[in-house]
PDB file of C-alpha atoms in Angstrom:
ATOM      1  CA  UNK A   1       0.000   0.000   0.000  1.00  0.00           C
ATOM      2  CA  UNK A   2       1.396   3.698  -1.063  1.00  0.00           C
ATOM      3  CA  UNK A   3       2.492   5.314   2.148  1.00  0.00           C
ATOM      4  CA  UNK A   4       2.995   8.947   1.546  1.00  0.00           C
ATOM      5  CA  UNK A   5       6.147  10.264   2.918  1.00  0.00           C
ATOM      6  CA  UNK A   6       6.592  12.616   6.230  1.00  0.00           C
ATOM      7  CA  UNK A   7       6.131  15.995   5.424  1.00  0.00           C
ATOM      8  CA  UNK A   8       9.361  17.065   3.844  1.00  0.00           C
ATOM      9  CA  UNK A   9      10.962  20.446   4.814  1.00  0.00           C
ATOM     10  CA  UNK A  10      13.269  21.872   2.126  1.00  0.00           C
ATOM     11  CA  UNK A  11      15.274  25.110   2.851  1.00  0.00           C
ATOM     12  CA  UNK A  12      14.886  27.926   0.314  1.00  0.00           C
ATOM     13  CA  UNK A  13      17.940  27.739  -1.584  1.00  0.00           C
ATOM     14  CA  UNK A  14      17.979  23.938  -2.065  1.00  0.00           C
ATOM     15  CA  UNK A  15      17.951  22.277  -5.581  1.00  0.00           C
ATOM     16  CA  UNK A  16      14.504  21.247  -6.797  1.00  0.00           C
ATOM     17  CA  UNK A  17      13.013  20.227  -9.844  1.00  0.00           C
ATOM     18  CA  UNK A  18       9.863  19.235  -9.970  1.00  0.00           C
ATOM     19  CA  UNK A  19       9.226  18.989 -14.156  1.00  0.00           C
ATOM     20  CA  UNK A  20      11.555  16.212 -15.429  1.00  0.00           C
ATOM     21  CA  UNK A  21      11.269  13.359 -18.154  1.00  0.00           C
ATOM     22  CA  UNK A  22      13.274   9.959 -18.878  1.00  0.00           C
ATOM     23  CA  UNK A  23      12.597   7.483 -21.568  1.00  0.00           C
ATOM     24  CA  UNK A  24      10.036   6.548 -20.521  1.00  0.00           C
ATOM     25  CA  UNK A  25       8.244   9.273 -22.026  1.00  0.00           C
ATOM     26  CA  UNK A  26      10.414  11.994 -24.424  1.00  0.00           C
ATOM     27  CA  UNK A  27      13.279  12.617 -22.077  1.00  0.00           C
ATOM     28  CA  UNK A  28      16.836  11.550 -23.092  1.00  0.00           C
ATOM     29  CA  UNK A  29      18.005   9.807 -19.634  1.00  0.00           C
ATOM     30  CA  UNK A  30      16.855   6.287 -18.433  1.00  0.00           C
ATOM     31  CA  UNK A  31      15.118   6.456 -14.852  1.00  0.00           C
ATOM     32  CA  UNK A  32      18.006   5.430 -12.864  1.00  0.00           C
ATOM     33  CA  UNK A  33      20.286   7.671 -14.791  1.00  0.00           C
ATOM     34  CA  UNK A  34      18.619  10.831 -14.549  1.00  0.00           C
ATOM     35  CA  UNK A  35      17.845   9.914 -10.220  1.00  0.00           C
ATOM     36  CA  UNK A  36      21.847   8.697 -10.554  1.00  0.00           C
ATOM     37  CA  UNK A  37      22.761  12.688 -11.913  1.00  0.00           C
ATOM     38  CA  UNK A  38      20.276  13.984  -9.141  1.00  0.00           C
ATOM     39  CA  UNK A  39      21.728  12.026  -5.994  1.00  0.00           C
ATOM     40  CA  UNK A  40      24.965  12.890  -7.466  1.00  0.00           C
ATOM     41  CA  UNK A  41      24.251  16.863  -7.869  1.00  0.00           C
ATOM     42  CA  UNK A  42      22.364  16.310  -4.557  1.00  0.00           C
ATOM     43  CA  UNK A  43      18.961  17.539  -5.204  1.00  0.00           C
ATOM     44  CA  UNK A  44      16.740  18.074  -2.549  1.00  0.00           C
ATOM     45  CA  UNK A  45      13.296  17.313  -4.254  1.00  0.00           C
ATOM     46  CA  UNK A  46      12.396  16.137  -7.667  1.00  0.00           C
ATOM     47  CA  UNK A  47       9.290  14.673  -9.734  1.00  0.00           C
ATOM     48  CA  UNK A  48       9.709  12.850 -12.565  1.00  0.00           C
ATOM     49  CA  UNK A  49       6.613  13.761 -14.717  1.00  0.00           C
ATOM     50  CA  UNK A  50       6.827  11.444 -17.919  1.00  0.00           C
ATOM     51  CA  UNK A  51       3.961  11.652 -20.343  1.00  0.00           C
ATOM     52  CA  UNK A  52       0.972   9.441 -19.694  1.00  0.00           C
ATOM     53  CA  UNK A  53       3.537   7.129 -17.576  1.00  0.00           C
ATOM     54  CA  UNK A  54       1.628   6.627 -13.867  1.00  0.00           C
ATOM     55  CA  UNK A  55       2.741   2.987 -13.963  1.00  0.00           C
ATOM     56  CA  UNK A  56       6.345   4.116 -13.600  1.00  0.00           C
ATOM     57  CA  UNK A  57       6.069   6.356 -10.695  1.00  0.00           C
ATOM     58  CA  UNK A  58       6.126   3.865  -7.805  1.00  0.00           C
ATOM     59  CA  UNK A  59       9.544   1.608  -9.366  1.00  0.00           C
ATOM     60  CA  UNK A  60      11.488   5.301 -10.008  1.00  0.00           C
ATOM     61  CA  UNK A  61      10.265   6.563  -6.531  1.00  0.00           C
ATOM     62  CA  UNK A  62      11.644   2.926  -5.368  1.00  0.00           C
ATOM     63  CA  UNK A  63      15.299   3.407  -7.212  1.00  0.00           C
ATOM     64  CA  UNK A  64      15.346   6.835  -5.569  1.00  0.00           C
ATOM     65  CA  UNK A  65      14.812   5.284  -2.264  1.00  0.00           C
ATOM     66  CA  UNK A  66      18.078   3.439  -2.673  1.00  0.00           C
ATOM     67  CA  UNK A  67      19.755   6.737  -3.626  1.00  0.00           C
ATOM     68  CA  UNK A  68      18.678   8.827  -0.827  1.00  0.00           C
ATOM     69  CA  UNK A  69      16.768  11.263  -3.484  1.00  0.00           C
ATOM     70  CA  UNK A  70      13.330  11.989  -2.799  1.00  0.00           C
ATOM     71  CA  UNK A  71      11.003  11.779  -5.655  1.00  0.00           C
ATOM     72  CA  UNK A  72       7.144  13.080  -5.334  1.00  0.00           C
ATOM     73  CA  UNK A  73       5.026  10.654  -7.503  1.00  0.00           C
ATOM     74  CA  UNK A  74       4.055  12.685 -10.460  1.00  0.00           C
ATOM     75  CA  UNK A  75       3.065  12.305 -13.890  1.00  0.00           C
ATOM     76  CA  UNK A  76       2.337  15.212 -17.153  1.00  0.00           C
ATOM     77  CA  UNK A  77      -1.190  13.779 -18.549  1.00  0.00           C
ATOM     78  CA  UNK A  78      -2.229  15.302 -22.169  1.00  0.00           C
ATOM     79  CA  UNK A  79      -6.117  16.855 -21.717  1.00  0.00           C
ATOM     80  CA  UNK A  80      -8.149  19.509 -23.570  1.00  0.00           C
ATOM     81  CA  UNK A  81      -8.960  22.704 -22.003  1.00  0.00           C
ATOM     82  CA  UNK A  82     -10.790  25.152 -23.955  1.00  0.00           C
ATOM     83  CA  UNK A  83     -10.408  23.313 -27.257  1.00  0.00           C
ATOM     84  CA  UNK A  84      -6.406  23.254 -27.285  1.00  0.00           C
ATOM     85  CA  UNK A  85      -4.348  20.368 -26.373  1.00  0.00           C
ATOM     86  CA  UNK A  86      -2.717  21.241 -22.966  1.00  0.00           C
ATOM     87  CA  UNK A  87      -0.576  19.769 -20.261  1.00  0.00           C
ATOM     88  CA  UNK A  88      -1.760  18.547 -16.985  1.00  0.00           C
ATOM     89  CA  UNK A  89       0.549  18.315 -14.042  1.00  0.00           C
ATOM     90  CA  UNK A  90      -0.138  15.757 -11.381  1.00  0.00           C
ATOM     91  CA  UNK A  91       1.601  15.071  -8.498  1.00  0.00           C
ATOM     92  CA  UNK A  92       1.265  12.746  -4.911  1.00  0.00           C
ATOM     93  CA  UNK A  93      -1.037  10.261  -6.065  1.00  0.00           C
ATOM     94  CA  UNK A  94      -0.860   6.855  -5.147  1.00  0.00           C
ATOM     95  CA  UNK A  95       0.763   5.105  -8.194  1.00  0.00           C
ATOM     96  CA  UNK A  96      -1.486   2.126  -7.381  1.00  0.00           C
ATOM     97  CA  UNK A  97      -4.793   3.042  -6.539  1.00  0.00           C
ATOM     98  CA  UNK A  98      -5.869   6.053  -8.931  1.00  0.00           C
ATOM     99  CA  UNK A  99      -8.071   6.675 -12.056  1.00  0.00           C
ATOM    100  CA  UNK A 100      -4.906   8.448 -13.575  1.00  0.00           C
ATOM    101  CA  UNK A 101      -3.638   4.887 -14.970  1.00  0.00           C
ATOM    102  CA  UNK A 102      -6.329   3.656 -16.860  1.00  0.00           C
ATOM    103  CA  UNK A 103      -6.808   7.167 -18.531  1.00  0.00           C
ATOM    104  CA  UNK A 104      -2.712   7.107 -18.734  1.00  0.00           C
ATOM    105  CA  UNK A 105      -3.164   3.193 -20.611  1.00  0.00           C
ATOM    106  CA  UNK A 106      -5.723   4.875 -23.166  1.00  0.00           C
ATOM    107  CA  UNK A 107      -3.852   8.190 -24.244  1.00  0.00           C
ATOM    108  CA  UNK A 108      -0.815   6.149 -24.666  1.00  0.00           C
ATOM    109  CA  UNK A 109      -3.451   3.990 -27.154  1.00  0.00           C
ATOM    110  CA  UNK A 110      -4.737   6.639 -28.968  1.00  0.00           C
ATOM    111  CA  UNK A 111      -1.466   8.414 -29.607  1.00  0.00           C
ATOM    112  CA  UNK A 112       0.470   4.848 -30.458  1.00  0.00           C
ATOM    113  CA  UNK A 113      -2.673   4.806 -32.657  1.00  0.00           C
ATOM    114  CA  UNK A 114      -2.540   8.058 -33.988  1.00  0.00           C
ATOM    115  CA  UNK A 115       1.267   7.727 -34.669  1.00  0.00           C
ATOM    116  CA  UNK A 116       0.497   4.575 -36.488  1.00  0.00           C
ATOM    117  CA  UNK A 117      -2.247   6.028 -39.008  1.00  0.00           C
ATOM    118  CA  UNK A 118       0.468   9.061 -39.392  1.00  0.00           C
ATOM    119  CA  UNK A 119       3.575   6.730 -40.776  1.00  0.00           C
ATOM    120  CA  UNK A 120       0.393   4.925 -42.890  1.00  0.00           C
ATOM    121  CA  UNK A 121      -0.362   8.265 -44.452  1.00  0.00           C
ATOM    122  CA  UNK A 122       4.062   8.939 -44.461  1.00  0.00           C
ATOM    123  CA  UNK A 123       4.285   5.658 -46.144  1.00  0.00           C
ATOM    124  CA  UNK A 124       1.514   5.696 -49.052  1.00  0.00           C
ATOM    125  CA  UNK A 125       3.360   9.378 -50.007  1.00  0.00           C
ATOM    126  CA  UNK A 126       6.323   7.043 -50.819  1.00  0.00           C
ATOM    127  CA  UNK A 127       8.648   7.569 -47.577  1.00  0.00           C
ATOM    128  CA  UNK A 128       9.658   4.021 -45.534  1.00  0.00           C
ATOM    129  CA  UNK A 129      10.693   3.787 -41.967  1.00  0.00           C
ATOM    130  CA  UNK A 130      13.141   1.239 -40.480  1.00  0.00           C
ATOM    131  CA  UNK A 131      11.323  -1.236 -37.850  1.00  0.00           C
ATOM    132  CA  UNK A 132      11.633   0.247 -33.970  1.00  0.00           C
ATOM    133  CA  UNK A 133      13.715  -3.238 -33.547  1.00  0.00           C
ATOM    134  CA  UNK A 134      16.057  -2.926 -36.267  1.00  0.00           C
ATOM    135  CA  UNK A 135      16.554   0.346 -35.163  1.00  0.00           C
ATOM    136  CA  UNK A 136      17.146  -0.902 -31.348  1.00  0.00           C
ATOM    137  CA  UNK A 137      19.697  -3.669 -32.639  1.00  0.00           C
ATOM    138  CA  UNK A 138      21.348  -0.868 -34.341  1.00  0.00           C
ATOM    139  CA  UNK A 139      22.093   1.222 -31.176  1.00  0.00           C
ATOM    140  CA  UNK A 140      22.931  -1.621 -29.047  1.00  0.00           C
ATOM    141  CA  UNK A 141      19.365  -2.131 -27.495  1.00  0.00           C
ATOM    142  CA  UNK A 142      18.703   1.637 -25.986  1.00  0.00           C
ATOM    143  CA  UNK A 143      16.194   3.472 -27.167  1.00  0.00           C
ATOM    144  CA  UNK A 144      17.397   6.557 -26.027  1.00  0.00           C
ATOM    145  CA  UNK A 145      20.290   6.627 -28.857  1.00  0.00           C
ATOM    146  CA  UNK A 146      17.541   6.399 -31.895  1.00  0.00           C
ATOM    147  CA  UNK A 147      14.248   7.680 -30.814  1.00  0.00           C
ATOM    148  CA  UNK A 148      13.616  10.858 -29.705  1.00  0.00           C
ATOM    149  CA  UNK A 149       9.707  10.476 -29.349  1.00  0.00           C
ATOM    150  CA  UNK A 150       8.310   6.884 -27.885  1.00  0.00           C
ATOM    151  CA  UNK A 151       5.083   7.062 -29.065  1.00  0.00           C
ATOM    152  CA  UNK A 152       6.536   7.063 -33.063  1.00  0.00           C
ATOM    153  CA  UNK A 153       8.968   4.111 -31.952  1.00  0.00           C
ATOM    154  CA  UNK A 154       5.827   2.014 -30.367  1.00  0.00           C
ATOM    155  CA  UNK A 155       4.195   2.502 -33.678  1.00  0.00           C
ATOM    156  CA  UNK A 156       6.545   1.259 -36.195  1.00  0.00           C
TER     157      UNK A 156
END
């Protein structure tokens, strides 16, 4: 069960940064590398906020744990607010019993789906696209050193 952590008091000058992305959504650092560079730069608070990625939060909060960096569960979710696509920040859920996950699982569908229908369209205009796992072998397995944006890797 997700125990939320002791109230946390941070002085005013310590480093915080509570917007940040890995690969698992369009950042270029894997989890534990980007919570390795903040134990080692010794931030005092951070949330990882990758796109649509709520089933992440509670194994990077976990990895952060064994660094001594504390991470508030947090997540960027994609919404509509006055007819234009906008960002949604959410933080200090409970990465295991919310309704952010299941809306997470189907924005993640409908852009892998949207991406998908886009390379169709890309493709019958006479460009071609190298598989997402020829691509991987080609960079030695990480995804980081070929795609830039996940959702156009899940759809080829």
């Amino acid at each position: 069960m997700y125990q939320p952590k002791p109230w946390l008091t941070l002085s005013p000058d310590a480093p915080i940064d509570l917007q940040m992305h890995t690969t698992n959504s369009d950042g270029s650092w894997t989890p534990e590398e980007l919570v390795d560079y903040l134990a080692k730069e010794q931030f005092a608070l951070a949330a990882i906020t990758d796109h649509e990625r709520v089933d992440t939060a509670a194994q990077v909060q976990r990895y952060a744990a064994t660094r001594g960096v504390h991470i508030l569960i947090a997540a960027e979710m994609s919404t509509h607010w006055h007819g234009q696509l906008a960002d949604l920040l959410c933080y200090g859920f409970d990465p295991a019993h919310n309704t952010l996950g299941e809306l997470a699982q189907r924005v993640r569908n409908r852009e892998i789906q949207d991406a998908q229908n886009f390379l169709a369209v890309l493709q019958q205009q006479g460009y071609r696209f190298t598989k997402q796992q020829e691509v991987l072998e080609n960079h030695g397995g990480q995804p980081k050193k070929c795609w830039r944006y996940p959702r156009i890797a899940a759809a080829t």
